mmCIF file of C-alpha atoms in Angstrom:
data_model
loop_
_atom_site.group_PDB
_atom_site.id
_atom_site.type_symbol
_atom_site.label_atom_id
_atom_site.label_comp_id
_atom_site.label_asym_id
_atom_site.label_seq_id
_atom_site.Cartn_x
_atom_site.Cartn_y
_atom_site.Cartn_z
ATOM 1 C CA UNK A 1 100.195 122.713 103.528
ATOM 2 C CA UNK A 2 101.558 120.126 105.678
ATOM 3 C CA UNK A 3 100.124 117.080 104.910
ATOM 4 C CA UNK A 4 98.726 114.519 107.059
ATOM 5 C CA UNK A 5 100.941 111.087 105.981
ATOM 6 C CA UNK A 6 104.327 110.936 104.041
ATOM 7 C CA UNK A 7 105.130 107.291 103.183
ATOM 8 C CA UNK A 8 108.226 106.672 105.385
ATOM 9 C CA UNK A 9 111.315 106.749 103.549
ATOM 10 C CA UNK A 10 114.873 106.359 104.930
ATOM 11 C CA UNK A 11 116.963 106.495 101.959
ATOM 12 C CA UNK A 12 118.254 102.614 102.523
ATOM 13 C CA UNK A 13 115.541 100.913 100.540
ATOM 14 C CA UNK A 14 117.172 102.348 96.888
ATOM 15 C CA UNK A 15 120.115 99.884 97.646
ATOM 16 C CA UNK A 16 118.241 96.816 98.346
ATOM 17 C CA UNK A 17 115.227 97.494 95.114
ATOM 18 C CA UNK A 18 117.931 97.966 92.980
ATOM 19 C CA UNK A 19 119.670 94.733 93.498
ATOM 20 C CA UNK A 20 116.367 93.029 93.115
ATOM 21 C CA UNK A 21 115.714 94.244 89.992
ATOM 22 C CA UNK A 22 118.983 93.037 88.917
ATOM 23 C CA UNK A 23 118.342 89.562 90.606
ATOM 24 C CA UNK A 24 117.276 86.316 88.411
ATOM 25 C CA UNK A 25 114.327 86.573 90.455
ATOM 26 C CA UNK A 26 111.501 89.338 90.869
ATOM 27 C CA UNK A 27 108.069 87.634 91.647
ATOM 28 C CA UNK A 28 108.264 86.745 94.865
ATOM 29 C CA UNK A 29 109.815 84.406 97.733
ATOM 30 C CA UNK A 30 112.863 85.304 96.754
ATOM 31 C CA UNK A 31 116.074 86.278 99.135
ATOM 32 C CA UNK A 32 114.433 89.994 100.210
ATOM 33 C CA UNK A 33 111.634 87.758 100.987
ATOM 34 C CA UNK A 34 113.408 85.234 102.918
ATOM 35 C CA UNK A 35 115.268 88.078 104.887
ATOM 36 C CA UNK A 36 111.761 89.479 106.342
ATOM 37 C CA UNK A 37 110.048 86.785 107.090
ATOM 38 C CA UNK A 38 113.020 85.450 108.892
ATOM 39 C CA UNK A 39 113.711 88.694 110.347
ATOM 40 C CA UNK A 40 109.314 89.227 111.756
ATOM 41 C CA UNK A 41 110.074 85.174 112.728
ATOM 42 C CA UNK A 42 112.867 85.756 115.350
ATOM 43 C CA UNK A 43 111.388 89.187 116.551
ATOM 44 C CA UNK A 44 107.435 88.005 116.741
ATOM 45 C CA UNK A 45 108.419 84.641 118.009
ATOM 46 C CA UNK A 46 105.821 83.234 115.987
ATOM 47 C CA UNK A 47 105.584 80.112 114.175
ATOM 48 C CA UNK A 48 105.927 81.300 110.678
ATOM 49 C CA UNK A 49 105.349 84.906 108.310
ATOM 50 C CA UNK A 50 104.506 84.901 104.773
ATOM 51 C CA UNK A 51 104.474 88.305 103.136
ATOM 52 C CA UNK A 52 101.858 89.297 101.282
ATOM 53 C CA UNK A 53 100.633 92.096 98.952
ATOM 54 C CA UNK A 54 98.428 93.471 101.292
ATOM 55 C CA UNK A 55 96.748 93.491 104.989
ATOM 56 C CA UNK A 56 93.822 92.636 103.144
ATOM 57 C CA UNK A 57 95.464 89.928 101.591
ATOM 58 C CA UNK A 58 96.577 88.378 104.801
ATOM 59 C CA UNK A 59 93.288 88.433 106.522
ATOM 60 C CA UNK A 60 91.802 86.815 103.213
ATOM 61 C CA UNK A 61 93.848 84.153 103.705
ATOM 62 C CA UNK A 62 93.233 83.969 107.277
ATOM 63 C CA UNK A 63 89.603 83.475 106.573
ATOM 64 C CA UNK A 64 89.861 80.660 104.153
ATOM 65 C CA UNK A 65 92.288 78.670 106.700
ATOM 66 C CA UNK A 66 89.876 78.924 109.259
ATOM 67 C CA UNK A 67 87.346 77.598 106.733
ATOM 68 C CA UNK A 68 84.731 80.348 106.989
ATOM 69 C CA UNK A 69 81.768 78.945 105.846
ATOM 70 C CA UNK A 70 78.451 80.122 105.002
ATOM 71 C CA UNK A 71 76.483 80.640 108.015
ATOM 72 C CA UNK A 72 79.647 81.305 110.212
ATOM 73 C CA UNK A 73 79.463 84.196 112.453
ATOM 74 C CA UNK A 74 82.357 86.399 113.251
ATOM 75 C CA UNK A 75 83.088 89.026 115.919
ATOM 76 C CA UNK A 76 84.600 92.444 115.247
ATOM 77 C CA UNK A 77 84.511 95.679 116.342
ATOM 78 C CA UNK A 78 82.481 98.144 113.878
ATOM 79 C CA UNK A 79 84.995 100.861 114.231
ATOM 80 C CA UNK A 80 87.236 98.866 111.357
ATOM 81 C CA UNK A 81 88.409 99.644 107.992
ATOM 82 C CA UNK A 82 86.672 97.557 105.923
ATOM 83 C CA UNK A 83 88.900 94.789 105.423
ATOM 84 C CA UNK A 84 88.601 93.493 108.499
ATOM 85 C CA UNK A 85 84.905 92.358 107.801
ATOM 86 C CA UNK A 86 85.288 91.662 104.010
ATOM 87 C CA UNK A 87 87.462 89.247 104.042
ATOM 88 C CA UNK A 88 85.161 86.547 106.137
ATOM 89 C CA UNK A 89 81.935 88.380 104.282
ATOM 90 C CA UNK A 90 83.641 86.827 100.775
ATOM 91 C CA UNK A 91 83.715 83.668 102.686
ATOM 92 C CA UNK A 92 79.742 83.842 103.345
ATOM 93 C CA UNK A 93 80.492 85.283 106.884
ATOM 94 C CA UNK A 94 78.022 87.263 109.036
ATOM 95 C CA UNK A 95 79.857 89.841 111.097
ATOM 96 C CA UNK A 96 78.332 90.589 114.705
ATOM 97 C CA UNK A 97 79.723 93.870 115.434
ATOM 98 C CA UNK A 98 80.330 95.039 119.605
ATOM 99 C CA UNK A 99 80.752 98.412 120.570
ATOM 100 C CA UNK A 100 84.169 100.014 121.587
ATOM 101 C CA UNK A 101 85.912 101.173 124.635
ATOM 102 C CA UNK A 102 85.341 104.765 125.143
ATOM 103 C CA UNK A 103 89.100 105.184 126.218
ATOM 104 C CA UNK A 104 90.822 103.185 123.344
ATOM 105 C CA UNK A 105 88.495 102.761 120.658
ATOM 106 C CA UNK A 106 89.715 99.153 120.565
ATOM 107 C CA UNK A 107 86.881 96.575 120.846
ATOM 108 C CA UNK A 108 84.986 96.263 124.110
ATOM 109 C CA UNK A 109 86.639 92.627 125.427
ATOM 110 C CA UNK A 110 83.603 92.682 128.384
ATOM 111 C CA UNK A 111 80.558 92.855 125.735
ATOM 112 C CA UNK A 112 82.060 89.735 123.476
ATOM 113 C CA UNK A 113 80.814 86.594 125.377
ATOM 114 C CA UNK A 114 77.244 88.063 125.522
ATOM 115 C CA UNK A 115 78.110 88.324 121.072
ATOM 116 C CA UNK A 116 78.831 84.431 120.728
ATOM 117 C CA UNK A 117 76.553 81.792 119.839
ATOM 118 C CA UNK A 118 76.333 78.684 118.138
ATOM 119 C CA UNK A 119 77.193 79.834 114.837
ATOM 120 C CA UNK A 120 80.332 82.388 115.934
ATOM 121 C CA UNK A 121 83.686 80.795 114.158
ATOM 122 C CA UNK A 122 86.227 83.672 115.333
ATOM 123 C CA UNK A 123 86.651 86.876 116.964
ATOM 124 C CA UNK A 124 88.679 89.445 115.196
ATOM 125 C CA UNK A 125 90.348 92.025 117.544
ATOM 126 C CA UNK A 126 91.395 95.269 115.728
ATOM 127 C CA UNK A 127 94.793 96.935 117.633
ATOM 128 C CA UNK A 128 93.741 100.875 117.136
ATOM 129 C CA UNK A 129 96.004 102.779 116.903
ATOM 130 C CA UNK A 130 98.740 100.300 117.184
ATOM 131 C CA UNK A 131 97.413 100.189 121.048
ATOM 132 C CA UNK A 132 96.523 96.818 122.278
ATOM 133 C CA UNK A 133 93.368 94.967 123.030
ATOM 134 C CA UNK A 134 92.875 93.117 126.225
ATOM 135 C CA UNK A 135 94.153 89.919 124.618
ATOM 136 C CA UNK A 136 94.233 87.675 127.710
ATOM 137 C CA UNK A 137 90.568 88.299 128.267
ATOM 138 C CA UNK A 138 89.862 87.803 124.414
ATOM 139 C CA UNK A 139 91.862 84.814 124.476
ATOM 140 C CA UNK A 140 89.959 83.127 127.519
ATOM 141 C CA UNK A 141 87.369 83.347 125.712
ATOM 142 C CA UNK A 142 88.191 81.806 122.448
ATOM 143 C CA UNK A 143 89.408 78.813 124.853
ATOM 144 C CA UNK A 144 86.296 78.404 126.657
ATOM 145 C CA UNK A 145 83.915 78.680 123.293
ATOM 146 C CA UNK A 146 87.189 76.509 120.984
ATOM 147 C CA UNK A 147 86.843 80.121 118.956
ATOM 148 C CA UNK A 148 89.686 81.441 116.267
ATOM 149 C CA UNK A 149 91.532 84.652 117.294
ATOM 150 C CA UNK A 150 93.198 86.165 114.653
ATOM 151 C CA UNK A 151 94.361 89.726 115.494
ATOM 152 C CA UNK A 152 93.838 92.997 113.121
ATOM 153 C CA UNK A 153 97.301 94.306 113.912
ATOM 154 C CA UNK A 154 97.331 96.374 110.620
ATOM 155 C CA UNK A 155 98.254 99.172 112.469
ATOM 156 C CA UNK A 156 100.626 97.165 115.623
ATOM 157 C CA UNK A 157 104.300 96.539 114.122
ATOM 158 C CA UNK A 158 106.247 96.851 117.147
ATOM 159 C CA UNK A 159 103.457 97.269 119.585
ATOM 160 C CA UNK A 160 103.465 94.962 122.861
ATOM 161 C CA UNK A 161 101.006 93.988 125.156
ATOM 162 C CA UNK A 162 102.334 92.378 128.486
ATOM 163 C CA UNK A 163 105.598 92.112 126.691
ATOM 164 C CA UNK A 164 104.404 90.061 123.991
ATOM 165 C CA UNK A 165 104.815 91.838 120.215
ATOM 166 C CA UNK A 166 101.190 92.305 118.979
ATOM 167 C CA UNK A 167 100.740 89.554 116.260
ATOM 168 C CA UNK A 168 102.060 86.477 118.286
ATOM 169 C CA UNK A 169 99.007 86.128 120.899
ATOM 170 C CA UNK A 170 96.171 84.647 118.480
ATOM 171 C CA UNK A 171 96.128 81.554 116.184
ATOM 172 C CA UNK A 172 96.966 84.545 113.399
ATOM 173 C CA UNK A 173 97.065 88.065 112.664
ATOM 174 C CA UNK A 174 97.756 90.080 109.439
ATOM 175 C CA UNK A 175 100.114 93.544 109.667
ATOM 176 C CA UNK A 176 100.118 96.275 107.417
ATOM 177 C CA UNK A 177 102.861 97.886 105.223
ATOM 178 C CA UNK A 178 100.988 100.528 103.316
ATOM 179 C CA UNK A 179 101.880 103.811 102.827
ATOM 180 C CA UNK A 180 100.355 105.060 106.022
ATOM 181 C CA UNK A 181 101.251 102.629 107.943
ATOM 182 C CA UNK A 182 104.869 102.926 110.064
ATOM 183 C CA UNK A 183 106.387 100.865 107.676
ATOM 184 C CA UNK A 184 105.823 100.723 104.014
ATOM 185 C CA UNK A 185 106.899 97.947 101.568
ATOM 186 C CA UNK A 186 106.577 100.180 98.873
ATOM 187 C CA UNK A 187 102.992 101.832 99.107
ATOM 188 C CA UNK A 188 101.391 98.241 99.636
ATOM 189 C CA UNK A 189 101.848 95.253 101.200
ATOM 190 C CA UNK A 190 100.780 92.743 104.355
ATOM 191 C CA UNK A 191 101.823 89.833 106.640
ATOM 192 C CA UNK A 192 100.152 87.129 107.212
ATOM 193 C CA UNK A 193 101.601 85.919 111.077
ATOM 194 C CA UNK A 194 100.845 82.086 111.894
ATOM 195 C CA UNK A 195 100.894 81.450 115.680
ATOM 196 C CA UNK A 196 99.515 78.002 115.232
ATOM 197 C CA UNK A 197 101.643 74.928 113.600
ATOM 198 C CA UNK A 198 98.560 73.499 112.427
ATOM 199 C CA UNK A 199 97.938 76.461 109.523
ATOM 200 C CA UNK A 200 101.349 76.768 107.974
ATOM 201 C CA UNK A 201 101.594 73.889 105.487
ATOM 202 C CA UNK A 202 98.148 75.230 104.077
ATOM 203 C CA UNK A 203 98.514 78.613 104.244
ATOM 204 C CA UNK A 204 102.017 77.744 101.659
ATOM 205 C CA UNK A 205 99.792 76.122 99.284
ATOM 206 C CA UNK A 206 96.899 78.497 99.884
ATOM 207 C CA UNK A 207 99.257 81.351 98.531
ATOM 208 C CA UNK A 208 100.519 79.745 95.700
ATOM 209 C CA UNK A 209 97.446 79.412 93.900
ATOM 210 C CA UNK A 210 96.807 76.220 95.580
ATOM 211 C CA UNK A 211 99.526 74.336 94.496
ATOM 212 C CA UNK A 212 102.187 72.959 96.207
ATOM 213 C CA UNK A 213 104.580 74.824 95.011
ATOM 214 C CA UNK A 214 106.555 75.814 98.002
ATOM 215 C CA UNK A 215 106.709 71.921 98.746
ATOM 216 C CA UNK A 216 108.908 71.472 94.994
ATOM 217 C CA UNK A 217 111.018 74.174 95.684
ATOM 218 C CA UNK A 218 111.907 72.856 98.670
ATOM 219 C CA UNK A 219 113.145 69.293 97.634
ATOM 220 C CA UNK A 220 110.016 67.981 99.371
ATOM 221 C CA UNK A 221 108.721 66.914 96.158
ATOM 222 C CA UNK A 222 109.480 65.962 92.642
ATOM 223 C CA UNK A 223 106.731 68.041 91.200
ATOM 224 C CA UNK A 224 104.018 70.255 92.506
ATOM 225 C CA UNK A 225 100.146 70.217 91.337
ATOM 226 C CA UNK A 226 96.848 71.767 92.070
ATOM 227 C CA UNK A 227 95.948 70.578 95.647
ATOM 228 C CA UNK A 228 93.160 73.104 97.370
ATOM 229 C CA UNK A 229 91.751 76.759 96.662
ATOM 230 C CA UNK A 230 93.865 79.483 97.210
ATOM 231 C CA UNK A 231 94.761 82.350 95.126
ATOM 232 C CA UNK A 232 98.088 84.593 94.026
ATOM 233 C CA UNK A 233 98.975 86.130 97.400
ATOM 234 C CA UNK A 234 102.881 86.986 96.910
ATOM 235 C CA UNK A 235 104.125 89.989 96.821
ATOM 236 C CA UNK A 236 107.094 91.031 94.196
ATOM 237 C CA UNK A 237 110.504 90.651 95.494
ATOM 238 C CA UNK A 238 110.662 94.654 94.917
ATOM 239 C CA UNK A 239 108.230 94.951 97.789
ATOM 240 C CA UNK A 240 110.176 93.021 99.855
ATOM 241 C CA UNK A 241 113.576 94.733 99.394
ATOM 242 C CA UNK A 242 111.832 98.059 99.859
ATOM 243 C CA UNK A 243 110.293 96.745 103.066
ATOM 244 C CA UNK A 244 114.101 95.157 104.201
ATOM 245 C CA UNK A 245 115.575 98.396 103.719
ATOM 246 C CA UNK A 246 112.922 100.107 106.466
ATOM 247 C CA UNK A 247 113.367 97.215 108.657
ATOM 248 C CA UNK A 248 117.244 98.144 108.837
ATOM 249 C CA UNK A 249 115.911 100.867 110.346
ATOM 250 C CA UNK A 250 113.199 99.410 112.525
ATOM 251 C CA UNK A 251 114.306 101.241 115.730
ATOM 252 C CA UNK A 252 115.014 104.405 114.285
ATOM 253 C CA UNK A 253 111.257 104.823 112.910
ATOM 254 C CA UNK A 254 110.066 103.561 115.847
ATOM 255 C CA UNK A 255 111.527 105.972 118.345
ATOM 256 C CA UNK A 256 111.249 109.102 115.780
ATOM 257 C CA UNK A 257 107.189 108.121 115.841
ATOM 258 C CA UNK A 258 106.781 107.463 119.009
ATOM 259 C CA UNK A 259 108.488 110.872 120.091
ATOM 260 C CA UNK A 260 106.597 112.939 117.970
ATOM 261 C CA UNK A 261 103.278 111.306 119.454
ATOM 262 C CA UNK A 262 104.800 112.585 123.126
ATOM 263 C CA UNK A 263 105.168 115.734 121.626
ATOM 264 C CA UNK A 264 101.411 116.226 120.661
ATOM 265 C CA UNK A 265 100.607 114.832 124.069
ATOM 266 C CA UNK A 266 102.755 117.414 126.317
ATOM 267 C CA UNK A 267 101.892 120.067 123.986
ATOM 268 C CA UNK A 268 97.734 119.725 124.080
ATOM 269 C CA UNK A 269 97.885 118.481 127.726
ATOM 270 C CA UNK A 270 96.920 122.303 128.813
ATOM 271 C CA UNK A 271 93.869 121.902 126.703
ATOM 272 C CA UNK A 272 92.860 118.813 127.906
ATOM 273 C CA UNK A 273 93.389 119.499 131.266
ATOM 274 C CA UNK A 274 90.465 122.779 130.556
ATOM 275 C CA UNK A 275 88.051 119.807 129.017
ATOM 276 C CA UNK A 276 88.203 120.972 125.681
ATOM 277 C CA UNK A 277 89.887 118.073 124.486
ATOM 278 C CA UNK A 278 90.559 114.416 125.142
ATOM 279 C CA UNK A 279 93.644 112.720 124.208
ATOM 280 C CA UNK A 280 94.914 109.038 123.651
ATOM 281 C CA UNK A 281 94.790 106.555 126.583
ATOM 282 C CA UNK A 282 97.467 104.039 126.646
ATOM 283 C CA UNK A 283 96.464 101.071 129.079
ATOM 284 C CA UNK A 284 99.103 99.553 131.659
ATOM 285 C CA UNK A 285 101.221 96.919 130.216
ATOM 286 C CA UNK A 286 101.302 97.756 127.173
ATOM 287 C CA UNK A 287 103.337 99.713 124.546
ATOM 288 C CA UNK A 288 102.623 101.342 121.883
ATOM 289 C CA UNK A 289 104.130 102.327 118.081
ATOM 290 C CA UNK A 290 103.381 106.127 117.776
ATOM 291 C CA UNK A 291 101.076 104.823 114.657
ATOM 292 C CA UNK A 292 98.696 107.428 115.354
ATOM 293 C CA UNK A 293 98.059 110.584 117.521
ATOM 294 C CA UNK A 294 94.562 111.534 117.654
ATOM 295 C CA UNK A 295 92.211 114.227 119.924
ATOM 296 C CA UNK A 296 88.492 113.830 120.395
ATOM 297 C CA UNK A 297 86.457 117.326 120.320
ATOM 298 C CA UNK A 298 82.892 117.897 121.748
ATOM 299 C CA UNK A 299 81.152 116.422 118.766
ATOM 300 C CA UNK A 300 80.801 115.978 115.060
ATOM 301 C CA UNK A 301 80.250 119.926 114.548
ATOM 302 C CA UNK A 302 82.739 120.778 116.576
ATOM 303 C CA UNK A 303 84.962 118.549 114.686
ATOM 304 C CA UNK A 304 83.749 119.812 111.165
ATOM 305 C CA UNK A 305 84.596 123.477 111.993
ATOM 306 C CA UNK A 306 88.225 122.409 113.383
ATOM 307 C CA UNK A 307 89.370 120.330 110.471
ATOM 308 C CA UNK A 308 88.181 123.142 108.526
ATOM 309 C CA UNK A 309 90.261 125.831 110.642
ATOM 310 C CA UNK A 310 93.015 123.644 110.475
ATOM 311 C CA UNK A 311 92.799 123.086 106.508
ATOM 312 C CA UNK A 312 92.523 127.132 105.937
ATOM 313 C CA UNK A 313 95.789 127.426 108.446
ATOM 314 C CA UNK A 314 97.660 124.659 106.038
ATOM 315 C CA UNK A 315 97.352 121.610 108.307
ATOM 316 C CA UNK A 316 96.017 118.068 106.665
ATOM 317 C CA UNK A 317 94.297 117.040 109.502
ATOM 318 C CA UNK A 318 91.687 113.623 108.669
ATOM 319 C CA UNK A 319 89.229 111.858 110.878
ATOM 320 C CA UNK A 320 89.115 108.326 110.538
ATOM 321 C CA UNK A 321 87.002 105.080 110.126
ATOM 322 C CA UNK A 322 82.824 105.662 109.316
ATOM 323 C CA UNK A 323 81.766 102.624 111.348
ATOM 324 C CA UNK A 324 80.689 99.604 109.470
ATOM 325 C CA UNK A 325 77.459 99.166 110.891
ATOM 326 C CA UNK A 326 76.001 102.346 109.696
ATOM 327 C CA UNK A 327 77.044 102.182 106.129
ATOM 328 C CA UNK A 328 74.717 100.644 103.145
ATOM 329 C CA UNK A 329 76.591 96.638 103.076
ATOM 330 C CA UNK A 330 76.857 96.769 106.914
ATOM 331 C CA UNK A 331 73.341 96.334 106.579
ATOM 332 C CA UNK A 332 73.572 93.598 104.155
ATOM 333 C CA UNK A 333 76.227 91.259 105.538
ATOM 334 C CA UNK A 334 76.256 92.415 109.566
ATOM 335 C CA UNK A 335 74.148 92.797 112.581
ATOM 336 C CA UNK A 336 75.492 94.934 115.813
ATOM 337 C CA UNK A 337 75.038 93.327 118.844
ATOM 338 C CA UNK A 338 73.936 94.958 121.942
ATOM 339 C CA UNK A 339 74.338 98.887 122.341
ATOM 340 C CA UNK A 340 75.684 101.178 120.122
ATOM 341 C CA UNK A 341 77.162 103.408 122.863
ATOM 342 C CA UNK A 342 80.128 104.644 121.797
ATOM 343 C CA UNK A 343 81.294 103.345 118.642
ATOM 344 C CA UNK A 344 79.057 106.182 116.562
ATOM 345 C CA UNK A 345 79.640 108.813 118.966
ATOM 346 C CA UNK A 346 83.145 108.321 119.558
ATOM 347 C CA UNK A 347 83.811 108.318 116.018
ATOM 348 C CA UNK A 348 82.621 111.269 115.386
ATOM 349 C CA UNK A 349 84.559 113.243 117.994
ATOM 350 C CA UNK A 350 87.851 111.718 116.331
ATOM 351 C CA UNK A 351 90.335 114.089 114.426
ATOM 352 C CA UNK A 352 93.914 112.548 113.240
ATOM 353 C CA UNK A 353 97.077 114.740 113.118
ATOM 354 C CA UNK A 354 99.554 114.542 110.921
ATOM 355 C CA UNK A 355 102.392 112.046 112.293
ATOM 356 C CA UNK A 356 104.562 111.164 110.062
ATOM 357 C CA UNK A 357 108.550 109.680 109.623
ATOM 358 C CA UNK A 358 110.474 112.862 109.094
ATOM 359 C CA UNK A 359 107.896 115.571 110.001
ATOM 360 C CA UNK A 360 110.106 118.418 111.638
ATOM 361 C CA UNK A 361 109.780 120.488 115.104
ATOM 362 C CA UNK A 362 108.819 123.267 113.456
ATOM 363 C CA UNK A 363 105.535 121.102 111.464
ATOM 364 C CA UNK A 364 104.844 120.296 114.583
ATOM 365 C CA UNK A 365 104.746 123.457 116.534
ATOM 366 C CA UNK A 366 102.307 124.605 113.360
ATOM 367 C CA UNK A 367 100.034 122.036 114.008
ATOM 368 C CA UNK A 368 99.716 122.481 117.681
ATOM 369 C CA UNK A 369 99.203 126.323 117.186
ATOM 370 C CA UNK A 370 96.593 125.633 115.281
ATOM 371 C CA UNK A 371 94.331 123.551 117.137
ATOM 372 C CA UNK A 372 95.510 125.772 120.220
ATOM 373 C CA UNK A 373 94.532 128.798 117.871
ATOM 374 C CA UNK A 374 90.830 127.487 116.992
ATOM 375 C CA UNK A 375 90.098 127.074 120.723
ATOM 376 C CA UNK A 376 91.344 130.648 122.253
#
């Protein structure tokens, strides 16, 4: 069976845990630490990183520096893991969901000025796919309504849109490292990316517990205290070496991923070209990671018998996301604005292949024969 995610492994990252668990120091912030956040600070040319155990993590903290209140009203996409709207529901949040563009799945940037009212505190684009959302749009209109932006770019490490690395256009955004993302820092792990000076003192003290901790080990102080809410949100110095030891090989991920996902493309084109399929739209201006390569079928049936044709020929192919809106707490803590007319429907024409760092030609050519296979 070839499966549909290995956690990327490059063989570097034994070097680097090792010598962290030999270190004096193990719990976080330490010098694997201070190597990526340096490293995502000179190559996001962003104001400052701060790792953390998890996307979800990230966004959490995002959330509580933007002091969601109850009451507040936030915009999303419903086509979302469910991160993306739990960490401003814990804050008392209601999420106002807008539908999705039909060609990228990312949010629909026309439909969110019609979303905000007097209540909305942010808008949270979600990158699919690691392929960007019209930010400039997005952004113009978090100017003109003095909204929050803070990106979803779980899935957009080393993504660009109009040059610019996905992460450095809103006030914040939050990355992923877990084990089916490009880049792993061990199975887990996040970023939390601050665009805008006026977050990073509090988002130190946030993530120590709410102490001013970071201040003492500075020099900055003579001792450090309980000074606002936050919580534990460091990851272990093992995470971090793991994740240094991929980012040595940043480039080399990158490009393998990014040819595989041309692969796929050239190798289905036939059958999209005979409308049995649709594949992946990438918009002008912008690049994208390889993160995911993805068809759409006819329709949920047609999707159900594939994945199961696939399974029985040993392919591990997944769809993805059930959209927010239509599950059980969607109904409890969000309201969809507008139309429903795509996210649903688009959804369930979705089917993810297997991309993964180190899948071989010959993986590939099976999984190719056997979506070709269930069509002839």
């Amino acid at each position: 069976m070839i499966p549909f995610n290995k956690p990327p492994y490059t063989g570097s990252e034994d070097e680097h845990v090792l010598a962290s668990m030999k270190s004096a120091k193990m719990a976080g912030d330490g010098a694997y630490s201070q190597l990526c956040q340096a490293w995502f600070e000179k190559n996001l040319d962003c104001k400052k990183t701060l790792l953390t155990p998890s996307c979800t993590q990230a966004l959490e903290m995002a959330a509580l520096l933007i002091d969601i209140k109850p009451g507040d009203e936030v915009i999303m996409p419903s086509y979302t893991f469910v991160s993306t709207a739990n960490a401003f529901v814990l804050r008392g949040a209601k999420i106002v969901f807008v539908d999705i563009r039909q060609d990228t799945m990312n949010i629909d940037e026309t439909l969110i000025e019609a979303a905000v009212s007097s209540k909305t505190k942010a808008i949270i684009p979600v990158h699919y796919a690691g392929v960007a959302c019209e930010m400039d749009l997005i952004m113009s209109i978090a100017q003109k309504y003095n909204l929050y932006v803070i990106e979803d770019a779980a899935q957009g490490m080393m993504s660009t849109y109009k040059g610019r690395a996905l992460g450095s256009i809103g006030h914040m955004a939050a990355f992923s490292f877990h084990e089916t993302k490009n880049y792993t820092s061990g199975g887990e792990g996040g970023l939390l990316i601050i665009n805008d000076e006026q977050f990073i003192a509090r988002a130190e003290i946030i993530r120590e517990k709410g102490t001013n901790r970071s201040q003492f080990f500075r020099g900055m102080i003579d001792k450090y205290t309980w000074v606002d809410i936050g919580s534990s949100y460091l990851p272990s110095e093992l995470q971090a070496a793991y994740l240094w030891g991929q980012i040595n090989h940043v480039n080399d991920i990158n490009e393998f991923r990014k040819a595989v996902w041309t692969k796929y493309y050239h190798s289905l084109r036939q059958l999209a070209d005979s409308g049995r399929i649709a594949l992946p739209t990438i918009p002008d201006a912008v690049t994208h990671n390889g993160h995911m390569f993805y068809l759409k079928v006819a329709d949920l049936a047609e999707r159900t018998l594939l994945l199961d044709h696939m399974k029985a020929n040993g392919v591990m192919a997944v769809f993805h996301y059930v959209p927010l809106h239509n599950s059980s707490a969607g109904n409890d803590y969000s309201r969809f604005h507008g139309t429903d007319k795509f996210t649903t429907v688009e959804s369930e024409r979705l089917i993810r292949l297997p991309l993964y760092f180190g899948i071989t030609s010959e993986e590939i050519e099976k999984v190719v024969s056997s979506v070709v296979s269930f069509y002839k």
